[in-house]
């Protein structure tokens, strides 16, 4: 089971050559900080967090979790989640990832939170978390998930993958000490 925390830099921070012309990159003070710029062409490498989305899919007071079949946090349970594709909204990403990992079609009920996270070793990530409900389907683990199950909000498996998920679920426990999660 993996639960390590890392500040691993993204690919842009490790890159040594221009992606447009393959000449070396050099650090230059540009737009307020040192940035990698191509020694030959005009390319400047801007480094941004990746974008991801997660879904808190509820059924009464139960929360849908997947057991992660891939790193990071392989073997831990976590929310259905994944990186946002270029061309889709965060909400669309949450819906697609939930369908891919659980076989369930969901409807977004509301925005829960947005977090800047540092515990994904692949990249620093902005995660948008939605509250959602099932509209169709039967839970079947697939894609990055090796298991899919509902857990009571008060008895979630530990350690849960990703700090952002732990924060959101702790907040829901405080906001809804009893009854359905709304
Ligand atoms: Zn270049």
mmCIF file of C-alpha atoms and ligand atoms in Angstrom:
data_model
loop_
_atom_site.group_PDB
_atom_site.id
_atom_site.type_symbol
_atom_site.label_atom_id
_atom_site.label_comp_id
_atom_site.label_asym_id
_atom_site.label_seq_id
_atom_site.Cartn_x
_atom_site.Cartn_y
_atom_site.Cartn_z
ATOM 1 C CA UNK A 1 0.000 0.000 0.000
ATOM 2 C CA UNK A 2 1.392 3.413 -0.952
ATOM 3 C CA UNK A 3 0.660 6.612 0.928
ATOM 4 C CA UNK A 4 3.797 8.640 0.438
ATOM 5 C CA UNK A 5 3.855 12.387 0.001
ATOM 6 C CA UNK A 6 6.079 13.967 -2.614
ATOM 7 C CA UNK A 7 6.866 17.384 -4.061
ATOM 8 C CA UNK A 8 8.001 15.812 -7.306
ATOM 9 C CA UNK A 9 8.347 18.414 -10.051
ATOM 10 C CA UNK A 10 6.362 18.169 -13.252
ATOM 11 C CA UNK A 11 7.825 17.428 -16.645
ATOM 12 C CA UNK A 12 8.264 21.126 -17.445
ATOM 13 C CA UNK A 13 10.557 21.546 -14.469
ATOM 14 C CA UNK A 14 12.731 18.643 -15.651
ATOM 15 C CA UNK A 15 12.770 19.605 -19.329
ATOM 16 C CA UNK A 16 16.135 20.624 -20.773
ATOM 17 C CA UNK A 17 15.254 21.194 -24.432
ATOM 18 C CA UNK A 18 12.777 23.345 -26.355
ATOM 19 C CA UNK A 19 9.663 21.334 -27.369
ATOM 20 C CA UNK A 20 9.362 23.436 -30.563
ATOM 21 C CA UNK A 21 12.887 23.448 -31.983
ATOM 22 C CA UNK A 22 14.885 21.070 -29.713
ATOM 23 C CA UNK A 23 17.511 23.692 -28.818
ATOM 24 C CA UNK A 24 18.597 23.867 -25.152
ATOM 25 C CA UNK A 25 16.509 25.789 -22.611
ATOM 26 C CA UNK A 26 18.167 28.310 -20.313
ATOM 27 C CA UNK A 27 16.881 30.080 -17.206
ATOM 28 C CA UNK A 28 16.106 33.759 -17.726
ATOM 29 C CA UNK A 29 14.311 36.316 -15.539
ATOM 30 C CA UNK A 30 10.997 36.679 -17.401
ATOM 31 C CA UNK A 31 7.588 37.932 -16.201
ATOM 32 C CA UNK A 32 8.662 38.217 -12.599
ATOM 33 C CA UNK A 33 10.644 35.026 -12.033
ATOM 34 C CA UNK A 34 13.280 32.782 -13.553
ATOM 35 C CA UNK A 35 11.760 30.775 -16.405
ATOM 36 C CA UNK A 36 13.137 28.367 -18.952
ATOM 37 C CA UNK A 37 13.459 29.969 -22.360
ATOM 38 C CA UNK A 38 14.773 28.598 -25.636
ATOM 39 C CA UNK A 39 18.237 29.800 -26.622
ATOM 40 C CA UNK A 40 17.229 29.717 -30.313
ATOM 41 C CA UNK A 41 13.503 30.582 -30.726
ATOM 42 C CA UNK A 42 10.924 32.647 -28.763
ATOM 43 C CA UNK A 43 9.591 29.735 -26.690
ATOM 44 C CA UNK A 44 9.149 30.343 -22.950
ATOM 45 C CA UNK A 45 8.183 27.399 -20.747
ATOM 46 C CA UNK A 46 5.384 28.398 -18.362
ATOM 47 C CA UNK A 47 4.825 25.865 -15.612
ATOM 48 C CA UNK A 48 1.257 25.418 -14.360
ATOM 49 C CA UNK A 49 -0.425 22.915 -12.078
ATOM 50 C CA UNK A 50 -2.375 20.166 -13.791
ATOM 51 C CA UNK A 51 -6.169 20.183 -13.594
ATOM 52 C CA UNK A 52 -8.130 17.295 -12.102
ATOM 53 C CA UNK A 53 -11.650 16.580 -10.918
ATOM 54 C CA UNK A 54 -13.151 14.238 -8.351
ATOM 55 C CA UNK A 55 -16.689 13.148 -7.483
ATOM 56 C CA UNK A 56 -18.225 12.535 -4.076
ATOM 57 C CA UNK A 57 -21.013 10.226 -5.218
ATOM 58 C CA UNK A 58 -23.461 9.695 -2.397
ATOM 59 C CA UNK A 59 -26.341 7.344 -1.693
ATOM 60 C CA UNK A 60 -28.004 8.546 1.476
ATOM 61 C CA UNK A 61 -25.110 8.751 3.915
ATOM 62 C CA UNK A 62 -22.844 6.394 1.965
ATOM 63 C CA UNK A 63 -19.976 7.507 -0.285
ATOM 64 C CA UNK A 64 -18.791 5.699 -3.423
ATOM 65 C CA UNK A 65 -15.084 4.847 -3.318
ATOM 66 C CA UNK A 66 -12.742 3.015 -5.664
ATOM 67 C CA UNK A 67 -9.684 1.031 -4.684
ATOM 68 C CA UNK A 68 -6.827 2.442 -6.724
ATOM 69 C CA UNK A 69 -5.195 -0.118 -9.002
ATOM 70 C CA UNK A 70 -2.364 2.196 -10.050
ATOM 71 C CA UNK A 71 0.076 4.568 -8.309
ATOM 72 C CA UNK A 72 -0.029 6.962 -6.597
ATOM 73 C CA UNK A 73 -1.726 5.519 -3.505
ATOM 74 C CA UNK A 74 -2.117 2.106 -5.168
ATOM 75 C CA UNK A 75 -4.189 -0.165 -2.940
ATOM 76 C CA UNK A 76 -5.848 2.714 -1.101
ATOM 77 C CA UNK A 77 -9.480 3.658 -1.515
ATOM 78 C CA UNK A 78 -10.239 7.084 -2.938
ATOM 79 C CA UNK A 79 -12.825 9.139 -4.758
ATOM 80 C CA UNK A 80 -13.445 8.550 -8.463
ATOM 81 C CA UNK A 81 -11.124 11.158 -9.962
ATOM 82 C CA UNK A 82 -8.697 11.936 -12.711
ATOM 83 C CA UNK A 83 -6.992 14.502 -14.855
ATOM 84 C CA UNK A 84 -9.089 16.855 -16.947
ATOM 85 C CA UNK A 85 -8.698 16.445 -20.702
ATOM 86 C CA UNK A 86 -8.144 19.490 -22.880
ATOM 87 C CA UNK A 87 -11.607 20.253 -24.268
ATOM 88 C CA UNK A 88 -13.704 19.193 -21.305
ATOM 89 C CA UNK A 89 -14.862 21.081 -18.223
ATOM 90 C CA UNK A 90 -13.970 19.965 -14.687
ATOM 91 C CA UNK A 91 -17.540 18.721 -14.226
ATOM 92 C CA UNK A 92 -17.334 16.732 -17.466
ATOM 93 C CA UNK A 93 -14.029 15.265 -16.271
ATOM 94 C CA UNK A 94 -15.609 14.145 -12.985
ATOM 95 C CA UNK A 95 -18.514 12.528 -14.863
ATOM 96 C CA UNK A 96 -16.202 10.791 -17.367
ATOM 97 C CA UNK A 97 -13.743 9.540 -14.761
ATOM 98 C CA UNK A 98 -16.558 8.157 -12.610
ATOM 99 C CA UNK A 99 -18.011 6.337 -15.630
ATOM 100 C CA UNK A 100 -14.576 4.935 -16.569
ATOM 101 C CA UNK A 101 -13.685 3.771 -13.058
ATOM 102 C CA UNK A 102 -17.073 2.602 -11.770
ATOM 103 C CA UNK A 103 -19.386 2.090 -14.774
ATOM 104 C CA UNK A 104 -21.847 4.532 -13.197
ATOM 105 C CA UNK A 105 -23.455 7.547 -14.853
ATOM 106 C CA UNK A 106 -23.649 10.431 -12.422
ATOM 107 C CA UNK A 107 -25.287 13.840 -12.250
ATOM 108 C CA UNK A 108 -23.413 16.733 -10.642
ATOM 109 C CA UNK A 109 -25.412 18.197 -7.753
ATOM 110 C CA UNK A 110 -23.061 20.985 -6.668
ATOM 111 C CA UNK A 111 -19.491 22.179 -6.422
ATOM 112 C CA UNK A 112 -17.954 21.123 -3.111
ATOM 113 C CA UNK A 113 -14.449 22.556 -3.162
ATOM 114 C CA UNK A 114 -11.278 23.284 -5.112
ATOM 115 C CA UNK A 115 -7.823 22.416 -3.773
ATOM 116 C CA UNK A 116 -4.260 23.089 -4.806
ATOM 117 C CA UNK A 117 -2.589 19.783 -3.946
ATOM 118 C CA UNK A 118 1.025 18.706 -3.520
ATOM 119 C CA UNK A 119 0.642 15.000 -2.738
ATOM 120 C CA UNK A 120 0.491 13.634 -6.286
ATOM 121 C CA UNK A 121 4.081 12.652 -7.138
ATOM 122 C CA UNK A 122 3.424 13.209 -10.834
ATOM 123 C CA UNK A 123 2.490 16.886 -10.682
ATOM 124 C CA UNK A 124 1.112 19.665 -8.551
ATOM 125 C CA UNK A 125 -2.599 19.646 -9.215
ATOM 126 C CA UNK A 126 -5.682 21.837 -8.880
ATOM 127 C CA UNK A 127 -8.515 19.458 -7.986
ATOM 128 C CA UNK A 128 -12.171 20.447 -8.318
ATOM 129 C CA UNK A 129 -14.457 18.259 -6.203
ATOM 130 C CA UNK A 130 -18.170 17.841 -6.915
ATOM 131 C CA UNK A 131 -21.056 16.306 -5.027
ATOM 132 C CA UNK A 132 -22.888 13.925 -7.348
ATOM 133 C CA UNK A 133 -25.578 11.275 -7.483
ATOM 134 C CA UNK A 134 -26.042 8.170 -9.601
ATOM 135 C CA UNK A 135 -28.482 8.376 -12.481
ATOM 136 C CA UNK A 136 -27.797 5.006 -14.131
ATOM 137 C CA UNK A 137 -25.601 1.953 -14.103
ATOM 138 C CA UNK A 138 -24.341 -0.838 -11.877
ATOM 139 C CA UNK A 139 -20.993 -0.389 -10.078
ATOM 140 C CA UNK A 140 -18.211 -2.315 -11.856
ATOM 141 C CA UNK A 141 -14.546 -1.585 -11.210
ATOM 142 C CA UNK A 142 -12.605 -0.741 -14.363
ATOM 143 C CA UNK A 143 -9.769 1.390 -15.704
ATOM 144 C CA UNK A 144 -7.658 2.660 -12.758
ATOM 145 C CA UNK A 145 -9.948 1.015 -10.173
ATOM 146 C CA UNK A 146 -9.642 -2.555 -8.873
ATOM 147 C CA UNK A 147 -12.685 -2.405 -6.605
ATOM 148 C CA UNK A 148 -15.782 -0.222 -6.202
ATOM 149 C CA UNK A 149 -17.860 0.014 -3.038
ATOM 150 C CA UNK A 150 -20.054 2.284 -0.951
ATOM 151 C CA UNK A 151 -18.851 3.117 2.546
ATOM 152 C CA UNK A 152 -20.675 4.939 5.364
ATOM 153 C CA UNK A 153 -19.326 8.484 5.694
ATOM 154 C CA UNK A 154 -18.592 7.699 9.355
ATOM 155 C CA UNK A 155 -16.595 4.523 8.606
ATOM 156 C CA UNK A 156 -14.388 5.219 5.605
ATOM 157 C CA UNK A 157 -11.388 2.954 4.927
ATOM 158 C CA UNK A 158 -7.968 4.383 5.843
ATOM 159 C CA UNK A 159 -5.694 5.692 4.596
ATOM 160 C CA UNK A 160 -7.762 7.364 1.893
ATOM 161 C CA UNK A 161 -5.901 8.425 -1.245
ATOM 162 C CA UNK A 162 -5.163 12.140 -1.674
ATOM 163 C CA UNK A 163 -5.307 14.870 0.939
ATOM 164 C CA UNK A 164 -7.973 16.826 -0.982
ATOM 165 C CA UNK A 165 -10.367 13.883 -0.693
ATOM 166 C CA UNK A 166 -9.675 13.519 3.039
ATOM 167 C CA UNK A 167 -10.350 17.250 3.570
ATOM 168 C CA UNK A 168 -13.624 17.235 1.629
ATOM 169 C CA UNK A 169 -14.948 14.104 3.314
ATOM 170 C CA UNK A 170 -14.019 15.414 6.786
ATOM 171 C CA UNK A 171 -15.863 18.624 5.955
ATOM 172 C CA UNK A 172 -18.963 16.684 4.905
ATOM 173 C CA UNK A 173 -18.855 14.735 8.189
ATOM 174 C CA UNK A 174 -18.885 18.072 10.049
ATOM 175 C CA UNK A 175 -21.618 19.617 7.905
ATOM 176 C CA UNK A 176 -23.821 16.518 7.993
ATOM 177 C CA UNK A 177 -23.273 14.882 11.401
ATOM 178 C CA UNK A 178 -26.388 12.782 10.820
ATOM 179 C CA UNK A 179 -28.704 11.959 7.945
ATOM 180 C CA UNK A 180 -28.213 12.143 4.188
ATOM 181 C CA UNK A 181 -25.392 14.113 2.553
ATOM 182 C CA UNK A 182 -27.075 16.905 0.616
HETATM 183 ZN ZN1 LIG B 1 13.086 26.718 -29.453
#
